Coordinates of C-alpha atoms and ligand atoms in Angstrom, one line a residue:
M222 CA -42.4 -30.0 5.1
D223 CA -41.4 -29.0 1.6
T224 CA -41.8 -25.4 0.6
S225 CA -43.1 -25.2 -2.9
A226 CA -40.5 -24.6 -5.6
S227 CA -41.7 -21.2 -6.5
A228 CA -42.0 -20.0 -2.9
C229 CA -38.5 -21.0 -2.3
E230 CA -37.3 -19.3 -5.4
N231 CA -39.1 -16.1 -4.2
E232 CA -37.5 -16.3 -0.8
W233 CA -34.1 -16.8 -2.4
A234 CA -34.6 -13.8 -4.7
R235 CA -35.5 -11.6 -1.7
V236 CA -32.6 -12.8 0.4
L237 CA -30.3 -12.3 -2.5
G238 CA -31.7 -8.8 -3.2
R239 CA -31.0 -7.7 0.4
L240 CA -27.6 -9.2 0.5
K241 CA -26.7 -7.5 -2.7
A242 CA -27.7 -4.2 -1.1
E243 CA -25.3 -5.0 1.7
V244 CA -22.3 -6.2 -0.2
G245 CA -22.5 -4.1 -3.3
E246 CA -22.7 -4.9 -6.9
A247 CA -19.2 -6.1 -7.5
A248 CA -19.2 -8.7 -4.7
Y249 CA -22.7 -9.7 -5.7
R250 CA -21.7 -10.4 -9.2
S251 CA -18.5 -12.3 -8.3
W252 CA -19.8 -14.5 -5.5
L253 CA -23.6 -14.5 -5.2
R254 CA -25.0 -14.4 -8.6
P255 CA -23.6 -17.8 -9.5
M256 CA -25.5 -19.4 -6.6
S257 CA -28.9 -20.9 -6.9
V258 CA -31.4 -22.3 -4.5
A259 CA -31.8 -26.0 -4.5
R260 CA -34.5 -26.5 -1.9
V261 CA -35.9 -25.4 1.4
D262 CA -37.2 -28.2 3.6
D263 CA -37.2 -29.3 7.2
G264 CA -35.9 -25.9 8.3
E265 CA -32.9 -26.2 6.0
A266 CA -32.2 -23.9 3.1
V267 CA -29.9 -25.5 0.6
I268 CA -28.0 -23.3 -1.8
A269 CA -26.1 -24.7 -4.8
A270 CA -22.7 -23.4 -5.8
P271 CA -21.2 -24.2 -9.2
T272 CA -17.7 -24.8 -7.9
R273 CA -16.1 -25.8 -4.7
F274 CA -14.1 -22.6 -4.6
L275 CA -17.3 -20.5 -4.8
R276 CA -18.9 -22.7 -2.2
D277 CA -16.0 -22.2 0.3
W278 CA -15.9 -18.5 -0.4
V279 CA -19.6 -17.9 0.1
A280 CA -19.6 -20.2 3.1
T281 CA -16.9 -18.3 4.9
H282 CA -17.9 -14.9 3.9
Y283 CA -21.7 -14.8 3.6
A284 CA -23.2 -17.8 5.4
D285 CA -23.9 -15.8 8.5
R286 CA -25.7 -13.1 6.6
L287 CA -27.5 -15.6 4.4
L288 CA -28.9 -17.3 7.4
A289 CA -29.9 -14.1 9.1
L290 CA -31.6 -12.8 6.0
W291 CA -33.3 -16.0 5.3
R292 CA -34.7 -16.2 8.8
A293 CA -36.1 -12.7 8.3
E294 CA -38.0 -14.1 5.3
N295 CA -38.9 -17.4 6.7
Q296 CA -38.9 -18.1 10.4
L297 CA -38.9 -21.8 9.8
V298 CA -35.4 -21.8 8.4
N299 CA -32.8 -22.5 11.0
S300 CA -29.9 -23.6 8.8
V301 CA -28.3 -22.8 5.5
S302 CA -26.1 -25.2 3.7
I303 CA -24.1 -24.7 0.6
T304 CA -23.4 -27.6 -1.7
V305 CA -21.6 -28.0 -4.9
A306 CA -23.9 -28.8 -7.7
V307 CA -22.4 -30.8 -10.5
A308 CA -23.9 -29.6 -13.7
P309 CA -25.7 -32.5 -15.4
R310 CA -23.5 -33.8 -18.1
G311 CA -26.2 -34.8 -20.5
N312 CA -24.7 -38.3 -20.9
G313 CA -27.3 -40.0 -18.8
L314 CA -24.9 -40.5 -15.9
D315 CA -26.8 -40.3 -12.7
H316 CA -25.0 -38.5 -9.9
S317 CA -27.9 -38.5 -7.5
G318 CA -26.8 -41.1 -5.1
A319 CA -23.7 -39.1 -4.4
V320 CA -23.1 -38.2 -0.8
N321 CA -24.4 -39.5 2.5
G322 CA -27.5 -40.5 0.6
E323 CA -28.2 -36.9 1.2
S324 CA -29.3 -35.9 -2.2
K325 CA -31.7 -38.3 -3.6
N326 CA -32.6 -35.7 -6.1
R327 CA -35.8 -34.8 -4.3
G328 CA -38.7 -34.0 -6.5
G329 CA -36.5 -34.4 -9.5
S330 CA -35.9 -30.7 -9.7
S331 CA -32.9 -30.0 -7.6
P332 CA -29.4 -30.5 -9.0
P333 CA -27.5 -33.6 -7.9
F334 CA -24.7 -33.0 -5.4
A335 CA -21.3 -34.4 -5.3
E336 CA -19.9 -32.6 -2.4
P337 CA -20.9 -32.6 1.3
A338 CA -22.5 -29.4 2.3
V339 CA -20.8 -26.7 4.4
S340 CA -23.4 -25.4 6.7
L341 CA -24.0 -23.0 9.4
E342 CA -26.8 -23.5 11.8
I343 CA -28.6 -22.2 14.8
S344 CA -29.8 -25.0 16.9
D345 CA -31.2 -24.8 20.4
D346 CA -28.2 -25.2 22.4
K347 CA -25.2 -24.6 20.2
A348 CA -24.1 -21.7 18.0
Q349 CA -25.5 -19.2 20.5
F350 CA -22.3 -17.3 19.9
S351 CA -20.8 -16.9 16.6
A352 CA -17.9 -19.1 15.5
L353 CA -14.5 -17.5 15.3
D354 CA -12.7 -17.5 11.9
Q355 CA -9.4 -19.3 12.1
R356 CA -7.7 -16.8 9.8
F357 CA -8.7 -13.7 11.8
T358 CA -5.7 -13.5 14.1
F359 CA -3.3 -10.6 15.0
E360 CA -0.6 -12.4 13.1
N361 CA -2.6 -12.2 9.9
F362 CA -3.6 -8.6 10.4
V363 CA -1.5 -6.2 8.4
V364 CA -1.1 -2.9 10.2
G365 CA -0.9 0.4 8.4
K366 CA -1.7 4.0 9.0
P367 CA -5.5 3.6 8.4
N368 CA -5.9 0.9 11.1
E369 CA -3.0 1.4 13.5
L370 CA -5.0 2.9 16.3
A371 CA -7.7 0.3 16.1
H372 CA -5.1 -2.4 16.0
A373 CA -3.1 -1.1 18.9
A374 CA -6.2 -0.7 21.0
A375 CA -7.4 -4.2 20.2
R376 CA -4.1 -5.6 21.2
R377 CA -4.1 -3.7 24.5
V378 CA -7.5 -5.1 25.3
A379 CA -6.4 -8.6 24.3
E380 CA -3.3 -8.5 26.4
A381 CA -4.9 -7.0 29.4
C382 CA -7.7 -9.5 29.3
A383 CA -5.2 -12.4 29.0
N384 CA -3.1 -11.1 31.8
S385 CA -3.3 -12.8 35.2
V386 CA -3.9 -9.4 36.8
H387 CA -7.1 -8.5 35.2
T388 CA -7.3 -4.9 34.0
V389 CA -9.6 -3.1 31.7
P390 CA -7.7 -0.5 29.7
F391 CA -10.8 1.2 28.2
N392 CA -14.4 0.3 28.5
P393 CA -15.8 -0.1 26.0
L394 CA -13.5 -0.3 23.1
F395 CA -15.6 1.0 20.3
L396 CA -14.3 0.1 16.8
Y397 CA -15.9 1.6 13.8
G398 CA -15.4 1.9 10.1
G399 CA -16.9 1.0 6.7
V400 CA -17.5 -2.5 5.5
G401 CA -14.6 -4.8 4.9
L402 CA -12.0 -2.8 6.7
G403 CA -11.2 -5.3 9.4
K404 CA -13.5 -4.8 12.4
T405 CA -14.6 -8.4 12.6
H406 CA -11.0 -9.5 12.0
L407 CA -9.8 -7.5 15.0
M408 CA -12.5 -8.7 17.3
H409 CA -11.8 -12.4 16.4
A410 CA -8.1 -11.7 16.9
V411 CA -8.8 -10.4 20.4
A412 CA -10.8 -13.6 21.2
W413 CA -8.1 -15.9 19.8
H414 CA -5.4 -14.2 21.7
V415 CA -7.3 -14.4 25.0
R416 CA -8.2 -18.0 24.3
R417 CA -4.6 -18.9 23.6
H418 CA -3.1 -17.2 26.6
A419 CA -5.8 -17.4 29.2
Y420 CA -8.0 -20.3 28.4
D421 CA -10.1 -19.9 31.6
R422 CA -11.4 -16.5 30.6
K423 CA -14.9 -16.5 29.4
V424 CA -15.1 -14.7 26.1
I425 CA -18.3 -14.2 24.1
Y426 CA -18.3 -12.9 20.6
L427 CA -21.5 -12.4 18.8
S428 CA -23.1 -10.3 16.2
A429 CA -25.6 -7.7 17.3
E430 CA -28.2 -9.5 15.2
K431 CA -27.6 -12.8 17.0
F432 CA -27.8 -11.0 20.3
M433 CA -31.2 -9.6 19.2
Y434 CA -32.3 -13.0 17.9
Q435 CA -31.4 -14.7 21.2
F436 CA -33.1 -12.0 23.2
I437 CA -36.3 -12.1 21.2
R438 CA -36.4 -15.8 21.5
A439 CA -35.8 -15.6 25.2
L440 CA -38.7 -13.3 25.5
R441 CA -40.9 -15.6 23.5
F442 CA -40.0 -18.6 25.6
K443 CA -40.0 -16.6 28.8
S444 CA -36.5 -17.5 29.5
T445 CA -34.9 -14.1 29.9
M446 CA -33.3 -15.1 33.1
D447 CA -31.3 -17.7 31.3
F448 CA -30.4 -15.2 28.7
K449 CA -29.1 -12.8 31.3
E450 CA -27.3 -15.7 33.0
Q451 CA -25.2 -16.3 30.0
F452 CA -23.7 -12.9 30.1
R453 CA -23.3 -12.5 33.8
S454 CA -20.1 -14.5 34.2
V455 CA -18.4 -13.3 31.0
D456 CA -14.9 -11.6 31.2
L457 CA -15.0 -10.2 27.7
L458 CA -18.1 -9.5 25.7
M459 CA -17.7 -8.5 22.1
I460 CA -20.7 -7.5 20.0
D461 CA -20.2 -6.9 16.3
D462 CA -22.2 -4.6 14.1
V463 CA -24.3 -2.9 16.7
Q464 CA -25.8 -0.6 14.1
F465 CA -28.2 -3.5 13.6
I466 CA -29.5 -3.0 17.2
S467 CA -30.4 0.6 16.7
G468 CA -34.1 1.2 16.6
K469 CA -35.2 -2.1 18.2
D470 CA -36.4 -0.7 21.5
S471 CA -36.6 -3.7 23.8
T472 CA -33.4 -5.2 22.6
Q473 CA -31.6 -1.9 23.0
E474 CA -33.0 -1.7 26.6
E475 CA -31.7 -5.2 27.3
F476 CA -28.4 -4.5 25.7
F477 CA -28.0 -1.4 27.8
H478 CA -28.6 -3.3 31.0
T479 CA -26.2 -6.0 30.1
F480 CA -23.7 -3.5 29.1
N481 CA -24.0 -1.5 32.3
A482 CA -24.0 -4.6 34.5
L483 CA -20.7 -5.7 32.9
V484 CA -19.1 -2.3 33.0
D485 CA -20.0 -2.1 36.7
Q486 CA -18.3 -5.4 37.3
N487 CA -15.2 -4.2 35.5
R488 CA -15.6 -6.6 32.6
Q489 CA -14.2 -5.7 29.2
I490 CA -16.6 -4.9 26.4
V491 CA -15.7 -4.5 22.7
I492 CA -18.2 -3.1 20.3
S493 CA -18.1 -2.6 16.6
A494 CA -20.3 -0.5 14.3
D495 CA -20.2 1.0 10.9
K496 CA -20.4 4.5 12.3
S497 CA -19.2 6.4 15.4
P498 CA -21.4 6.4 18.5
S499 CA -22.5 10.0 17.7
D500 CA -23.5 9.1 14.2
L501 CA -25.3 5.9 14.9
E502 CA -28.9 6.4 14.1
G503 CA -31.9 5.3 16.1
L504 CA -29.9 4.9 19.3
E505 CA -31.1 6.3 22.6
E506 CA -29.1 9.2 23.8
R507 CA -27.9 7.5 27.0
M508 CA -26.7 4.5 25.0
R509 CA -24.9 6.7 22.6
S510 CA -23.0 8.6 25.2
R511 CA -22.3 5.4 27.2
L512 CA -20.8 3.8 24.1
G513 CA -18.4 6.7 23.7
W514 CA -17.1 6.5 27.3
G515 CA -14.1 4.3 26.6
L516 CA -11.9 4.5 23.5
V517 CA -13.4 5.1 20.2
A518 CA -11.1 4.0 17.4
D519 CA -11.9 4.2 13.7
L520 CA -10.7 2.1 10.8
H521 CA -10.1 4.5 7.9
P522 CA -10.4 3.5 4.3
T523 CA -7.3 1.7 3.1
T524 CA -4.3 3.4 1.5
Y525 CA -2.4 2.0 -1.5
E526 CA 0.5 0.9 0.8
L527 CA -1.8 -1.0 3.1
R528 CA -3.5 -2.7 0.2
L529 CA -0.2 -3.7 -1.3
G530 CA 0.9 -5.0 2.1
I531 CA -2.2 -7.0 2.6
L532 CA -1.9 -8.6 -0.9
Q533 CA 1.7 -9.5 -0.2
S534 CA 0.9 -11.0 3.1
K535 CA -2.0 -13.0 1.7
A536 CA 0.0 -14.3 -1.2
E537 CA 2.8 -15.3 1.2
Q538 CA 0.4 -17.1 3.5
G539 CA -1.0 -19.0 0.7
G540 CA 2.5 -19.8 -0.6
I541 CA 1.6 -18.3 -4.0
R542 CA 3.8 -16.4 -6.3
I543 CA 2.2 -13.5 -8.0
S544 CA 4.1 -10.9 -9.9
Q545 CA 4.7 -7.6 -8.3
K546 CA 3.1 -5.9 -11.3
V547 CA -0.1 -7.7 -10.8
M548 CA -0.2 -6.9 -7.1
E549 CA 0.5 -3.3 -7.7
F550 CA -2.3 -3.3 -10.3
L551 CA -4.7 -4.8 -7.8
A552 CA -3.7 -2.4 -5.0
H553 CA -4.2 0.5 -7.3
K554 CA -7.5 -0.6 -8.7
I555 CA -9.4 -2.4 -6.0
T556 CA -9.8 0.4 -3.5
S557 CA -13.2 -0.2 -2.0
N558 CA -12.3 -2.4 0.9
V559 CA -10.2 -5.4 1.9
R560 CA -12.9 -7.9 1.4
E561 CA -13.1 -7.1 -2.3
L562 CA -9.3 -7.0 -2.6
E563 CA -9.2 -10.5 -1.2
G564 CA -11.9 -11.5 -3.6
A565 CA -9.9 -10.2 -6.5
L566 CA -6.8 -11.9 -5.3
N567 CA -8.7 -15.2 -4.9
R568 CA -10.0 -15.0 -8.4
I569 CA -6.5 -14.6 -9.7
I570 CA -5.3 -17.5 -7.5
A571 CA -8.2 -19.7 -8.7
D572 CA -7.3 -18.9 -12.3
M573 CA -3.6 -19.7 -11.7
Q574 CA -4.5 -23.0 -10.2
L575 CA -6.8 -23.8 -13.1
I576 CA -4.4 -22.9 -15.9
G577 CA -1.3 -23.9 -13.9
R578 CA 0.8 -20.8 -14.7
E579 CA 1.5 -17.4 -13.5
V580 CA -1.1 -14.7 -14.2
T581 CA 0.1 -11.7 -16.3
L582 CA -1.1 -8.2 -16.0
E583 CA -3.2 -8.7 -19.1
T584 CA -4.9 -11.8 -17.8
A585 CA -5.5 -10.1 -14.5
Q586 CA -7.2 -7.2 -16.2
E587 CA -9.3 -9.5 -18.2
L588 CA -10.2 -11.6 -15.2
L589 CA -11.3 -8.7 -13.1
R590 CA -13.0 -6.7 -15.8
D591 CA -16.5 -6.7 -14.2
L592 CA -15.1 -6.1 -10.8
L593 CA -13.1 -3.2 -12.0
R594 CA -15.9 -1.7 -14.0
S595 CA -18.2 -1.7 -11.0
C596 CA -15.5 -0.3 -8.7
E597 CA -15.0 2.7 -10.9
R598 CA -18.6 3.9 -10.7
R599 CA -19.0 2.8 -7.1
V600 CA -18.9 6.0 -5.2
T601 CA -22.2 6.1 -3.2
I602 CA -23.9 9.1 -1.8
D603 CA -23.5 7.6 1.7
E604 CA -19.8 7.5 1.2
I605 CA -19.7 11.0 -0.1
Q606 CA -21.7 12.2 2.9
R607 CA -19.4 10.4 5.3
R608 CA -16.2 11.7 3.8
V609 CA -17.4 15.2 3.6
A610 CA -18.7 15.2 7.2
E611 CA -15.4 13.7 8.4
H612 CA -13.4 16.2 6.4
F613 CA -15.3 19.2 7.9
N614 CA -15.5 17.6 11.3
I615 CA -19.3 17.8 11.5
R616 CA -21.8 15.1 12.4
L617 CA -23.0 12.8 9.6
S618 CA -26.5 13.6 10.7
E619 CA -26.0 17.2 9.6
M620 CA -26.1 16.0 6.0
T621 CA -29.8 15.3 6.3
S622 CA -30.6 17.9 9.1
E623 CA -32.5 21.1 8.6
R624 CA -29.8 23.3 10.1
R625 CA -28.8 26.2 8.0
A626 CA -25.8 27.5 9.8
R627 CA -23.0 28.1 7.4
A628 CA -20.7 25.6 9.2
V629 CA -23.0 22.7 8.2
A630 CA -24.8 24.1 5.2
R631 CA -21.7 24.6 3.2
P632 CA -20.3 21.1 3.7
R633 CA -23.8 19.8 2.9
Q634 CA -23.8 21.7 -0.4
I635 CA -20.3 20.4 -1.2
A636 CA -21.6 16.9 -0.6
M637 CA -24.5 17.5 -2.9
Y638 CA -22.2 18.9 -5.5
L639 CA -19.9 15.8 -5.3
A640 CA -22.9 13.5 -5.5
K641 CA -23.9 15.2 -8.7
Q642 CA -20.4 14.9 -10.1
L643 CA -19.5 11.4 -9.0
T644 CA -22.7 9.4 -9.1
T645 CA -25.2 8.9 -11.8
R646 CA -28.1 9.8 -9.4
S647 CA -30.6 12.4 -10.5
L648 CA -31.2 15.6 -8.7
P649 CA -34.4 14.4 -7.0
E650 CA -32.7 11.2 -5.9
I651 CA -29.9 13.3 -4.4
G652 CA -32.3 15.5 -2.7
R653 CA -34.0 12.6 -1.1
K654 CA -30.7 11.3 0.3
F655 CA -30.1 14.7 1.9
G656 CA -33.1 14.6 4.2
G657 CA -35.8 14.7 1.6
R658 CA -34.8 18.0 0.1
D659 CA -36.2 19.3 -3.2
H660 CA -34.3 18.9 -6.4
T661 CA -34.1 22.7 -6.8
T662 CA -32.2 22.8 -3.5
V663 CA -29.7 20.4 -5.0
M664 CA -29.4 22.4 -8.2
H665 CA -28.9 25.5 -6.2
A666 CA -26.1 23.8 -4.2
V667 CA -24.4 22.6 -7.3
R668 CA -24.4 26.0 -8.9
K669 CA -23.3 27.7 -5.7
I670 CA -20.3 25.4 -5.3
E671 CA -19.4 25.8 -8.9
E672 CA -19.3 29.5 -8.4
L673 CA -17.4 29.4 -5.2
T674 CA -14.7 27.1 -6.5
L675 CA -13.8 29.9 -8.9
S676 CA -13.6 32.6 -6.2
D677 CA -12.7 30.8 -3.0
R678 CA -9.3 29.1 -3.1
A679 CA -9.6 27.3 0.2
L680 CA -12.9 25.9 -0.7
A681 CA -11.8 24.9 -4.2
E682 CA -8.9 22.9 -2.6
D683 CA -11.3 21.2 -0.2
V684 CA -13.5 20.2 -3.0
E685 CA -10.7 19.0 -5.1
L686 CA -9.2 17.0 -2.3
L687 CA -12.5 15.3 -1.5
H688 CA -13.1 14.6 -5.1
R689 CA -9.7 12.9 -5.4
M690 CA -10.2 11.0 -2.1
L691 CA -13.5 9.7 -3.2
Q692 CA -12.2 8.5 -6.5
A693 CA -9.1 6.9 -5.1
Ligands
ADP38 P1 -15.5 -5.7 8.6 O1 -15.9 -6.5 9.8 O2 -14.9 -4.3 9.0 O3 -16.6 -5.5 7.6 P2 -13.7 -7.8 8.1 O4 -13.0 -7.8 9.4 O5 -14.7 -8.9 7.9 O6 -14.3 -6.4 7.9 O7 -12.6 -7.9 7.0 C1 -12.9 -8.2 5.7 C2 -11.8 -9.1 5.1 O8 -10.6 -8.4 5.0 C3 -11.5 -10.3 6.1 O9 -11.2 -11.4 5.3 C4 -10.2 -9.8 6.8 O10 -9.4 -10.8 7.1 C5 -9.6 -8.9 5.7 N1 -8.8 -7.8 6.3 C6 -9.3 -6.6 6.7 N2 -8.3 -5.8 7.1 C7 -7.2 -6.6 7.1 C8 -5.8 -6.3 7.4 N3 -5.4 -5.1 7.9 N4 -4.9 -7.3 7.2 C9 -5.3 -8.5 6.7 N5 -6.6 -8.8 6.4 C10 -7.5 -7.8 6.5
MG39 MG1 -17.7 -7.4 10.2

């Protein structure tokens, strides 16, 4: 079955749009915009990358999400492949017979392929659990102030689980933090450690989305017993990105049962999310409190030192010499998260390999121009709300709540003020992000904080500090 060309273009545009919203403008421009859709047929979506480097990058970083998002658009798709499309040379040479007889240039419209595809698929019996990334080990994880607690906790869990006397240090271990700060890396590291030191332990790692997908499928095929069976004998269950479970009632219910059953049997559970249990939206109260029973460890935004450490370690791993100046420049400028930092480093490495000499500060600046530009105006209202709530030690939900008590209303006003200062959002847009408030409320907040910063030293310092942190 061949989806018509325009239908598949439309699907691709929607998948891309949603992924862009998840990964942000800079990552989108660097990695996703150069991709195009080649075809969708027989349950396979084929994406074409202009270079091998881009293909590998997108395959390792985004294949999972591409597949999930594509499935949400089109249930028939069960695998995503990424191939390298060789641009037609215009010299009449025909590349179409290229690999595995795979790309007979179907319909004449798809580009010819010269490289075998890297693909990720969900089939009926395999890939029930997500694959582990080889690079995500404890050895490759650089520890610094922002992640030391999460790292220590993950190590404890890994060691306890690999130990012959089975103990469960904290149940569950709940890791949370913004995107690209190392949650998935730590979870994979735990799995690798256990696998290496205690091969007989049954470890399951999967994304909450996959959990959901499996469960829904089990419901459809009336095989929920089998579904439960899979989890019954597990020693260590890790579920990544549980924020994606929130709101989906029946899955939450099932998750809760699985969770309780495992905890009762003293099996280790590790969970990750983008927010703390108390800030996860759309989660039932009993689930929320249960998630917080063990150890809750957060990964803070990176510091300059940590970023520099990560760059050095990655360059070393790759056996690549990059000048200290360039690394300092990157650590200073790419502050959003580790994923983008790696992206920047990889661009530099790709360029070095291409031109065969060391990259100077000037070329680095030039190479990363779009990335840097979008980093600079990248502060989002969500980020502001999160930081302000953290700073004043109030729940994130207070940012959108109706409560008017000073202890929450003032931080909320500060967040609105910062949103006005640091983003290009209009007053009505800001109001909407703060629980659907009116633009006059935002205006009032901005004026109020302006006034207060003149008269209230402590408040002025808080505002100044937050301002700097958000821009760092
Ligand atoms: P998250 O799951 O929190 O969104 P990931 O675990 O996927 O983030 O991390 C994003 C990328 O950054 C991965 O390639 C990971 O290896 C890398 N990374 C994150 N933190 C560190 C760290 N402390 N040391 C080395 N690499 C890191
Ligand atoms: Mg992750």
